[in-house]
Short mmCIF file of C-alpha atoms and ligand atoms in Angstrom, two decimals:
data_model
loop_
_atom_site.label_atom_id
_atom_site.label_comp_id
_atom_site.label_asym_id
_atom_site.label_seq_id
_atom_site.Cartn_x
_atom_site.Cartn_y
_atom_site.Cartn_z
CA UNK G 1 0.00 0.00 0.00
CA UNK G 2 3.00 2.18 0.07
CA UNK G 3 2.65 5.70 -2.60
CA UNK G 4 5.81 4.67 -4.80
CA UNK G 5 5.83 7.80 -6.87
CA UNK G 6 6.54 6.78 -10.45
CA UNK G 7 10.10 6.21 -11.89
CA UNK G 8 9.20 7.03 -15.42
CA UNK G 9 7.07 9.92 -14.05
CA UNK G 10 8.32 13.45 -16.47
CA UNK G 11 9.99 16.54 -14.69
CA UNK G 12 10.76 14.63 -11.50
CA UNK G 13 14.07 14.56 -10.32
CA UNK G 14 16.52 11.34 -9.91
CA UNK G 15 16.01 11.52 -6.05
CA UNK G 16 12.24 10.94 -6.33
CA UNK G 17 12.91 7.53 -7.97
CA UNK G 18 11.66 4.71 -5.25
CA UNK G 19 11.13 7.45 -2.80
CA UNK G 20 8.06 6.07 -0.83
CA UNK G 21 5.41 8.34 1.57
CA UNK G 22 5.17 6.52 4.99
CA UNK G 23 3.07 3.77 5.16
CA UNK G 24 1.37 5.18 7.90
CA UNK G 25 0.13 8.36 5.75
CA UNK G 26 -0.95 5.33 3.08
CA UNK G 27 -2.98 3.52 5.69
CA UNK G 28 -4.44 6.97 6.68
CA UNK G 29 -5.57 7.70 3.01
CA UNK G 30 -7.18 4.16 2.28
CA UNK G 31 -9.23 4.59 6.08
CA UNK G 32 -10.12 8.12 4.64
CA UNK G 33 -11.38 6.69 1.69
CA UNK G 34 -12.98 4.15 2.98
CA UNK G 35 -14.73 6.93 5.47
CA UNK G 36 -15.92 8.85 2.38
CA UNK G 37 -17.74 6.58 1.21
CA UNK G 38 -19.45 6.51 4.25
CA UNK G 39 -18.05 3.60 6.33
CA UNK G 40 -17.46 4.10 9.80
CA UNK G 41 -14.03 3.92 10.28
CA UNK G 42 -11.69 4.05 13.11
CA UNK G 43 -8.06 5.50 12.49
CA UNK G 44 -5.46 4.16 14.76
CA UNK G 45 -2.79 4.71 11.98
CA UNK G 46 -1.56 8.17 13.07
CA UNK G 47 1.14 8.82 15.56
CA UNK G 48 -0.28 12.36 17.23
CA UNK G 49 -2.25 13.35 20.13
CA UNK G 50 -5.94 13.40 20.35
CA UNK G 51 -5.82 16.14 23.16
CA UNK G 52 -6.78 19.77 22.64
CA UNK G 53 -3.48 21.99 22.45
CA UNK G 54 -3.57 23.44 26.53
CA UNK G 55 -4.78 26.95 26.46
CA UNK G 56 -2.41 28.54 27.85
CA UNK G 57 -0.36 27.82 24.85
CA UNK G 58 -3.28 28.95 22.19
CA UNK G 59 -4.22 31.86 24.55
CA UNK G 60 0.05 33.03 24.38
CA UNK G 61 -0.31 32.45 20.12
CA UNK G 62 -3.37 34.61 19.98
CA UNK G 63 -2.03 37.37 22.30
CA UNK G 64 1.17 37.37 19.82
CA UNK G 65 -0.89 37.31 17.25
CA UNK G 66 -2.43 40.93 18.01
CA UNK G 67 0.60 41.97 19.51
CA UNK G 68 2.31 42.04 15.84
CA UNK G 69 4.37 39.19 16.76
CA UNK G 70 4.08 37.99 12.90
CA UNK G 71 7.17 38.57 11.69
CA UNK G 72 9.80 36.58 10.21
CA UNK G 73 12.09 34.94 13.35
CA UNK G 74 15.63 34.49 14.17
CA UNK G 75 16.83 31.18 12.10
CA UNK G 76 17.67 29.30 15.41
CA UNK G 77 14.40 30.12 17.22
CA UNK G 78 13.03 33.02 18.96
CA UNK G 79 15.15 34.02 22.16
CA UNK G 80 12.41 33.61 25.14
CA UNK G 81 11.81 29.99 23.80
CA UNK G 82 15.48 29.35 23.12
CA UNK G 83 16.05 30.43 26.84
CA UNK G 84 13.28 28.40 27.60
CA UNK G 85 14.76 24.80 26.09
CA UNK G 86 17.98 25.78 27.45
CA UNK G 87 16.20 25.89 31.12
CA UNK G 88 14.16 22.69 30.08
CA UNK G 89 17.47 20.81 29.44
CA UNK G 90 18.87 21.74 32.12
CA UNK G 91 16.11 20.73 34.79
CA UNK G 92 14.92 17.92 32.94
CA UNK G 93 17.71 16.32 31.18
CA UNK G 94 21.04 17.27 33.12
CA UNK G 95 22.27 18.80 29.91
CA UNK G 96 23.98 22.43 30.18
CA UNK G 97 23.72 23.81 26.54
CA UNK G 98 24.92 27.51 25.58
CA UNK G 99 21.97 29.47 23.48
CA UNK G 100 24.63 28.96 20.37
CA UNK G 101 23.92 25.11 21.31
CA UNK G 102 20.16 25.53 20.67
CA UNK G 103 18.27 25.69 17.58
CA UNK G 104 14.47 25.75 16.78
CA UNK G 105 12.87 23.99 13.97
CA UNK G 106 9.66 23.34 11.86
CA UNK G 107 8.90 20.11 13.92
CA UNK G 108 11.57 17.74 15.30
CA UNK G 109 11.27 16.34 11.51
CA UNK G 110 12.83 19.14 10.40
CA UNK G 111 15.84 18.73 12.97
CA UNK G 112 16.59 15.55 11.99
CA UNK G 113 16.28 16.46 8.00
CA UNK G 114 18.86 19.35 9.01
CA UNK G 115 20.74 17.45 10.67
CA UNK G 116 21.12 14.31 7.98
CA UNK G 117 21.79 17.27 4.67
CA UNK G 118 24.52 18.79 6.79
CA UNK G 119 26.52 15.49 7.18
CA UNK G 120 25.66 12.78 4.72
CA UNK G 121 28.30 12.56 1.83
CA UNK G 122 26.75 9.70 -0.67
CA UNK G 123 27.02 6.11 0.24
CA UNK G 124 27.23 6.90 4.06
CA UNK G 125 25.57 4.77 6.62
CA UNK G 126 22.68 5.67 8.50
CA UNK G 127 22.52 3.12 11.65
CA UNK G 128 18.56 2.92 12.35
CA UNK G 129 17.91 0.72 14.91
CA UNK G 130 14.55 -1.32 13.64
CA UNK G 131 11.94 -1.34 14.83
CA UNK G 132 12.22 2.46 13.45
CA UNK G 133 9.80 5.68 13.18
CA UNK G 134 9.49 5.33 9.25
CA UNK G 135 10.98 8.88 8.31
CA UNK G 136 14.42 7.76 9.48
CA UNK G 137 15.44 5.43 6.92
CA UNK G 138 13.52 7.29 4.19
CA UNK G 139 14.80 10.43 5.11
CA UNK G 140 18.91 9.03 4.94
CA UNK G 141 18.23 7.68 1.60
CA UNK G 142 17.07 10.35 0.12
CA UNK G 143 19.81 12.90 1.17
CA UNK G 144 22.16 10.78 -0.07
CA UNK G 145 23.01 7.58 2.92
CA UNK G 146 22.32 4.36 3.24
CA UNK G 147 20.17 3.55 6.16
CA UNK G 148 21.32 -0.03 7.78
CA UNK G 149 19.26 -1.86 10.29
CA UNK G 150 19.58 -3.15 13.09
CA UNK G 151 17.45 -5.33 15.20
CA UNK G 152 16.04 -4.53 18.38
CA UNK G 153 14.09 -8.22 18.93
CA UNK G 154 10.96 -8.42 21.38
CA UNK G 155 13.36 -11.03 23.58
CA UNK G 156 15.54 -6.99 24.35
CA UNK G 157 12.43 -5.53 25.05
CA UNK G 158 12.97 -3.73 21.49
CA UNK G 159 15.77 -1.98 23.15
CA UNK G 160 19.50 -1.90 21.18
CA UNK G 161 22.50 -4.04 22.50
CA UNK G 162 25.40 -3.15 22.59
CA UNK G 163 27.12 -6.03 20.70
CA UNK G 164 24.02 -5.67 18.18
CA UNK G 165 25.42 -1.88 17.22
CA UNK G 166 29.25 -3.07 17.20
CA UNK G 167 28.16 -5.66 14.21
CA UNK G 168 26.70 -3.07 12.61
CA UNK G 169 29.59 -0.30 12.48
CA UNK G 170 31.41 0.00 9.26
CA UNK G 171 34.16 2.59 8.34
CA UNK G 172 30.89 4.35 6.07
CA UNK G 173 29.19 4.78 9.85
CA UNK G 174 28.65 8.50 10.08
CA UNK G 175 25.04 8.72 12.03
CA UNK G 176 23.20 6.35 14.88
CA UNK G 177 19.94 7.17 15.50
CA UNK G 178 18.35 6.22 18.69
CA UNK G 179 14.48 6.94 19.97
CA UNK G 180 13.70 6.40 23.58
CA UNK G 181 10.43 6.06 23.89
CA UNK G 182 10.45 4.66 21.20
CA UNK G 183 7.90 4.87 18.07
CA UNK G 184 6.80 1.96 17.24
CA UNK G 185 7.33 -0.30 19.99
CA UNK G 186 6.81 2.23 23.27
CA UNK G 187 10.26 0.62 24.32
CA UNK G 188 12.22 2.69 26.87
CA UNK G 189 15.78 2.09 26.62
CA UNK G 190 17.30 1.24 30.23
CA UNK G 191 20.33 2.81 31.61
CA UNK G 192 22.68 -0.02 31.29
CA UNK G 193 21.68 -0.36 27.77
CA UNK G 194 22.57 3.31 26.82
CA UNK G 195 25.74 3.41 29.15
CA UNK G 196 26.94 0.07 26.75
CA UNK G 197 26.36 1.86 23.51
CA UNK G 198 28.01 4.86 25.02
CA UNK G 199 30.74 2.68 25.22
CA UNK G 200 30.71 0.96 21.92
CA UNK G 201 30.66 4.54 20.58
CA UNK G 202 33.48 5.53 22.22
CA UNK G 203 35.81 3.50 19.67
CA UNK G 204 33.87 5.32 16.88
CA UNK G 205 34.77 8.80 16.75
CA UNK G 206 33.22 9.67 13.15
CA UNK G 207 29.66 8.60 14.40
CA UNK G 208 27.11 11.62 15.35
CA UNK G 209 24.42 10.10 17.52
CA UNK G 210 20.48 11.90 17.28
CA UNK G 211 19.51 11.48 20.35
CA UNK G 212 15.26 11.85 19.29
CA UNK G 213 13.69 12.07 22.90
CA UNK G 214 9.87 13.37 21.50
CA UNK G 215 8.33 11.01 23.81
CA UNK G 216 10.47 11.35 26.89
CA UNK G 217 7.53 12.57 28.96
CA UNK G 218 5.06 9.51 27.93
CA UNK G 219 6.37 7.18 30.08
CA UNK G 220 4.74 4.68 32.86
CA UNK G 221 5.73 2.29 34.97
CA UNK G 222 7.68 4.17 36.84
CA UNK G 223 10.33 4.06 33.69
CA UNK G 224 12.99 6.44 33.85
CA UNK G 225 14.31 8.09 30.76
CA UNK G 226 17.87 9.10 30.18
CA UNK G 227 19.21 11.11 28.07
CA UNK G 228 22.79 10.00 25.80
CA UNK G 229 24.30 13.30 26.10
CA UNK G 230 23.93 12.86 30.08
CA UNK G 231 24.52 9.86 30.68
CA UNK G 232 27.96 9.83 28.76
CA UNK G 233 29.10 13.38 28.64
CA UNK G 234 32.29 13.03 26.83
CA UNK G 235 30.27 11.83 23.68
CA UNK G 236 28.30 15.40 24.10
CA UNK G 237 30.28 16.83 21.18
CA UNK G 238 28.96 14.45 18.53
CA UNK G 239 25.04 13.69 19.88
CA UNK G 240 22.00 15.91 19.00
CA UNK G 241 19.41 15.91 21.49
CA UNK G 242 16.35 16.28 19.16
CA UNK G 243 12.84 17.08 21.09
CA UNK G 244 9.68 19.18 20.58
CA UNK G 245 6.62 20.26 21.50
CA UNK G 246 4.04 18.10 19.02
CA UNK G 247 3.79 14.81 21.25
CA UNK G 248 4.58 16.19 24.89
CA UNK G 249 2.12 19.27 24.57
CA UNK G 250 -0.39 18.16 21.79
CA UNK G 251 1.10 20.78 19.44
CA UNK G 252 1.65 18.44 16.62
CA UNK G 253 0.21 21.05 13.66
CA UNK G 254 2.13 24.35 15.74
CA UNK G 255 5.41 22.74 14.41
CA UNK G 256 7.73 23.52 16.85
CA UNK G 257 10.89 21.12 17.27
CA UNK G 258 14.25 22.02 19.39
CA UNK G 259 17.60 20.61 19.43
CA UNK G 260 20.76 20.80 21.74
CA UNK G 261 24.13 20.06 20.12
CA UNK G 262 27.67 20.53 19.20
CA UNK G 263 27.69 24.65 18.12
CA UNK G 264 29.58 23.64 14.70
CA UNK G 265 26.57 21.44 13.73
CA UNK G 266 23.90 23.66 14.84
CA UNK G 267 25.71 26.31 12.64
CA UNK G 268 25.55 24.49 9.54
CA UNK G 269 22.18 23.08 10.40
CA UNK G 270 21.16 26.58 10.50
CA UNK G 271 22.63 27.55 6.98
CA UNK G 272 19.90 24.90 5.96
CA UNK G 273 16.85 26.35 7.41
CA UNK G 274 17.66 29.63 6.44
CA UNK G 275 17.87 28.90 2.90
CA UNK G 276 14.85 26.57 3.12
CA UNK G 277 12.50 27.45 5.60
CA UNK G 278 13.45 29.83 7.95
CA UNK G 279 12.70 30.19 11.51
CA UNK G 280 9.67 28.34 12.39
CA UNK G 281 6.33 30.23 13.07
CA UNK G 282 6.68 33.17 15.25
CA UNK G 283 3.43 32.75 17.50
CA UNK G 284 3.91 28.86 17.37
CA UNK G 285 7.38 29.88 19.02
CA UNK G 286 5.22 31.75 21.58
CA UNK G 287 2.70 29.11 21.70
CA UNK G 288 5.96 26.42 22.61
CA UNK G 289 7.41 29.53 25.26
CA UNK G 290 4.24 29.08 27.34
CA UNK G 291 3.86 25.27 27.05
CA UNK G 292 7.67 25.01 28.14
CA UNK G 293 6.94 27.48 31.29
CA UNK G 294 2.87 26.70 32.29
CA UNK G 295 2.09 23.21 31.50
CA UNK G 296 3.58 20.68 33.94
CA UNK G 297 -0.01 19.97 34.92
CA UNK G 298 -1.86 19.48 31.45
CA UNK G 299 1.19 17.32 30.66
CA UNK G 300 0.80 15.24 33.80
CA UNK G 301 -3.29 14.46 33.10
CA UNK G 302 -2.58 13.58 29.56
CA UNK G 303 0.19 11.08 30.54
CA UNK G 304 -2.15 9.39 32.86
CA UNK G 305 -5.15 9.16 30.36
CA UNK G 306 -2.37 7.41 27.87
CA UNK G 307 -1.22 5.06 30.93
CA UNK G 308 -4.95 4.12 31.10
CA UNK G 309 -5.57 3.45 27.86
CA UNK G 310 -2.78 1.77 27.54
CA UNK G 311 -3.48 -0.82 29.66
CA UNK G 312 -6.90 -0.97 28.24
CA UNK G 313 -5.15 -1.90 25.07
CA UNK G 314 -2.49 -4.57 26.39
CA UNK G 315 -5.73 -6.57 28.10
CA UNK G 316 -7.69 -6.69 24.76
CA UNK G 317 -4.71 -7.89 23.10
CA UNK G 318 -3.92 -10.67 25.39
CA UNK G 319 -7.00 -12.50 25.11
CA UNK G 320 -6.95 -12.15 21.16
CA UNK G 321 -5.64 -15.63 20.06
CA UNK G 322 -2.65 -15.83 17.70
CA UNK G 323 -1.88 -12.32 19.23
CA UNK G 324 0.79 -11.45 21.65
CA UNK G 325 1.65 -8.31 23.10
CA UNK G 326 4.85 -6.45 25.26
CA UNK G 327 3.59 -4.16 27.70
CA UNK G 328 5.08 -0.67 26.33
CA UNK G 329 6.65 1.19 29.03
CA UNK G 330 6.51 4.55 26.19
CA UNK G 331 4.66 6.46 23.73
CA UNK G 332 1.24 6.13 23.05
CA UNK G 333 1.58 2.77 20.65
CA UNK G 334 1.32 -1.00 21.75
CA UNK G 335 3.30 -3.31 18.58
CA UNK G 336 1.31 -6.27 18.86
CA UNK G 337 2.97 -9.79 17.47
CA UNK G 338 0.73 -11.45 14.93
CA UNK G 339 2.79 -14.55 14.02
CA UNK G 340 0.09 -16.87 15.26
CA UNK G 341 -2.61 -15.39 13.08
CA UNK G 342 -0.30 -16.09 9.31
CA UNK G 343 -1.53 -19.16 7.23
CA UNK G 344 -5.20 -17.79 8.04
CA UNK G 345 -8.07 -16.49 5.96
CA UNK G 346 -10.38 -13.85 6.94
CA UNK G 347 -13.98 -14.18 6.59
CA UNK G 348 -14.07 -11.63 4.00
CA UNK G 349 -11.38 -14.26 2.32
CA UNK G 350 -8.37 -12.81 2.62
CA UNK G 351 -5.79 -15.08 3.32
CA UNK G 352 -2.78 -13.75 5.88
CA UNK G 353 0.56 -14.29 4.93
CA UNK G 354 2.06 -11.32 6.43
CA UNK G 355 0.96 -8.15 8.54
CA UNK G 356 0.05 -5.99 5.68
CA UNK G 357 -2.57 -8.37 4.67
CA UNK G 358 -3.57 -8.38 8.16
CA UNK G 359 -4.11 -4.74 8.55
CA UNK G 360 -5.30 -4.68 4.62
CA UNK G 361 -8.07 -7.03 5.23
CA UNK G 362 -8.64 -5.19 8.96
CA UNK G 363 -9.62 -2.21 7.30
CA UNK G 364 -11.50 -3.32 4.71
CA UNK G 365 -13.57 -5.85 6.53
CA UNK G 366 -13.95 -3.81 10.15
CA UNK G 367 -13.17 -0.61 9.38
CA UNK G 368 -10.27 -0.35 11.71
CA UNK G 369 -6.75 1.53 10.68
CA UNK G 370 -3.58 0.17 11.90
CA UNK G 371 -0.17 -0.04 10.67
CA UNK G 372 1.68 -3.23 9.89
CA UNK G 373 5.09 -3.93 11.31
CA UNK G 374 6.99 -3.89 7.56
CA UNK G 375 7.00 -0.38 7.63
CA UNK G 376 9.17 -0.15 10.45
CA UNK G 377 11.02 -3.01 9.68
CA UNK G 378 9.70 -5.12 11.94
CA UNK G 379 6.95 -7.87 10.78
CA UNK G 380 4.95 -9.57 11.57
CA UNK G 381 3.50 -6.78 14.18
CA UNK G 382 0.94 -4.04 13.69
CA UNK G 383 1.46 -0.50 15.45
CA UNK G 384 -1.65 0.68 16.71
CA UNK G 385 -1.75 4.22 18.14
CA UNK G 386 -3.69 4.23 21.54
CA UNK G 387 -3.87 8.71 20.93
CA UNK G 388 -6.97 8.61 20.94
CA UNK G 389 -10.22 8.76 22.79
CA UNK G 390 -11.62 5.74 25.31
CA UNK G 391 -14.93 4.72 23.95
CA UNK G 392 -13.24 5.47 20.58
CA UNK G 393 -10.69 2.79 21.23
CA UNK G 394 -12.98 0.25 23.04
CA UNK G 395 -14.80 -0.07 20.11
CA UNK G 396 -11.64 -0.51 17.73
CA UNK G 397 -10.40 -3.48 20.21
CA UNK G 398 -14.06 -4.79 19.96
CA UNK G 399 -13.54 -5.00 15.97
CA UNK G 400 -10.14 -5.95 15.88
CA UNK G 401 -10.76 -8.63 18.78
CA UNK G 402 -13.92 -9.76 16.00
CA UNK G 403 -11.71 -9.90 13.18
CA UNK G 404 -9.29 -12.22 14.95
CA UNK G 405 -11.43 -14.36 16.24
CA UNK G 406 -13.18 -14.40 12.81
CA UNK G 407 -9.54 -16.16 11.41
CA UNK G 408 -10.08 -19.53 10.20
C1 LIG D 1 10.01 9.33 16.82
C2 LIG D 1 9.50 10.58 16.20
N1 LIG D 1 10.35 11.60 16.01
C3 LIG D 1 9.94 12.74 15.44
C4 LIG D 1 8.62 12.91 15.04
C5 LIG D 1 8.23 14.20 14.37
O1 LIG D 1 7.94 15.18 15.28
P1 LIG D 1 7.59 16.64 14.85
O2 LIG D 1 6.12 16.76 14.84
O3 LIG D 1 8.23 17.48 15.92
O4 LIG D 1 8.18 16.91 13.51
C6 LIG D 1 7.71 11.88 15.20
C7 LIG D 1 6.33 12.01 14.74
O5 LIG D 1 5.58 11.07 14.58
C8 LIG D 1 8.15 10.69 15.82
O6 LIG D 1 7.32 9.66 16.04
#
């Protein structure tokens, strides 16, 4: 189901040969299809917050607004919200960055696309530990690397070992990307496990780590997250800490992203942006300012309605035969195991041989939008998004629950 745009297509470039759209915006466009022709379809496809932005943030982008705060920004981010990530680093992370060490972006997506143009020469490796957010691979290849994989299997918890990454390393190595929480999986990478790829790193000066922490505030269990940078300081000089406000504050459309690095690399990631994008939105940057300062609290309830249905979502998939499922300590995504459902036929007479026929034959026979593992290299697993309201997602576990049940 993935959007190949075509090779033989006229006045496209070279790079837009095999370059794919994520095949979690294709599942999104077959639900909405689906839902225009009047089916009632759920979506759990989508990784973003169902929550309202808090207020206080929309109040602080409306006051701006009037204000005359609508001009162009600084490239690296506004200073009150630059101050304000610097502060946030500080107290949350352990990491002292200098304003020069700080730089604001169109999303964290934008980061990492800064980040990858700025370093990748062609034919250099991209280390993307799988299972992966789908943008990192895609993203390497088409600025020029080659993204290699490398398992994080259920048995680690989905979390990367050490001796995993050391396989892995060639003398083309110039980026690891890591994602604690992590999307797909909701893994949260222990301490031990960080402090042992710290190490490996160590005997691999050329590699830059991105460090992409979006979901360090989803997190239950009691998990702790740590930060790379932190937790191994002499490797500061060489990781970005990548992080923004779309998943922690439900400001995925403000586009707001921030990074902490190495002042050389946030220079030249800067040259990029300012001959692409610019700064990011001024009263999004406002918006972010007052979300970094005000909203401890709203950040707090949301976590807790995510722990809830979370759980909600690990008990309906552990009575689903053929079905089993890690409890995510992260994120807002459970990545169900569907091995014991392959060989099967639907009763719409589909037969499953892998995940995507799974989540095809989901959708078209209960209306229910999921993702299948093979997208983030990973199969045969589905990532389902739990962002999104209670009843909403009772009634998706109800169908999906149905459709397994319905496997002969
Ligand atoms: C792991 C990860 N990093 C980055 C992003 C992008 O974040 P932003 O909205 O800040 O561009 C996403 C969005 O889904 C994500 O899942």
């Amino acid at each position: 189901m993935a959007v190949n745009s075509s090779q033989t297509e006229p006045g496209l470039s070279l790079r837009m040969e095999g370059f794919e759209a994520p095949a979690t915006i294709a599942m999104s466009m077959r639900a909405r299809e689906l839902a225009a022709q009047g089916k009632d379809v759920i979506s759990l496809a989508l990784g973003q917050p169902d929550f309202f932005t808090p207020r206080v943030a929309c109040d602080a982008a409306y006051e701006a607004a009037l204000e005359g705060k609508t001009k162009y920004t600084p490239i690296d981010g506004v200073l009150a919200l630059k101050q304000a990530v610097q502060k946030k680093f500080k107290l949350e992370n352990g990491l002292d960055y200098a304003l020069d060490e700080i730089m604001v972006a169109n999303g964290a997506k934008q980061i990492l696309f800064n980040a990858l143009m700025a370093t990748l020469n062609p034919g250099d490796e991209v280390i993307v530990p799988a299972p992966y957010w789908t943008s990192y691979p895609i993203m390497a290849k088409f600025l020029g690397g080659i993204p290699v994989d490398v398992m994080c299997s259920e048995e680690n918890n989905f979390s990367l070992k050490a001796a995993d990454l050391r396989k892995v390393i060639t003398d083309k190595t110039k980026w690891l990307i890591i994602n604690s929480p992590s999307n797909p999986t909701g893994a949260v990478w222990s301490k031990q496990d960080l402090l042992e790829i710290a190490e490996v790193l160590r005997d691999y000066p050329q590699i830059w780590v991105f460090a992409d922490e979006i979901y360090e505030h989803l997190i239950f269990d009691g998990a702790v997250h740590y930060s790379l940078a932190a937790l191994a300081p002499d490797l500061k000089d060489r990781i970005l800490t990548a992080n923004g406000a779309s998943k922690t504050f439900a400001m995925p459309g403000w586009r707001v992203g921030y990074v902490g690095g190495p002042k050389r690399l946030i220079k030249a990631m800067m040259k990029i942006q300012s001959n692409s994008t610019s700064g990011a939105s001024s009263i999004s940057q406002v918006a972010a300012t007052a979300a970094l300062h005000h909203c401890a609290k709203d950040v707090e309830e949301m976590r807790q309605a995510y722990d809830r249905r979370r759980i909600m979502m690990k008990e309906a998939f552990s009575n689903m035969p053929g079905v089993t499922c890690a409890v995510p300590q992260g994120a807002f995504y459970v990545y169900p195991g569907i091995k014991g459902c392959l060989g099967k036929i639907s009763a719409g007479g589909r037969k499953i041989e892998n995940d995507q026929d799974f989540a095809e034959a989901l959708l078209e026979e209960h209306y229910v939008a999921v993702v299948p593992g093979h997208a983030f290299g990973l199969s045969p697993y589905l990532r389902i998004s739990y962002a999104a309201d209670d009843v909403v997602l009772e009634e998706a576990c109800k169908r999906i629950a149905k459709f397994v049940e319905s496997l002969q």
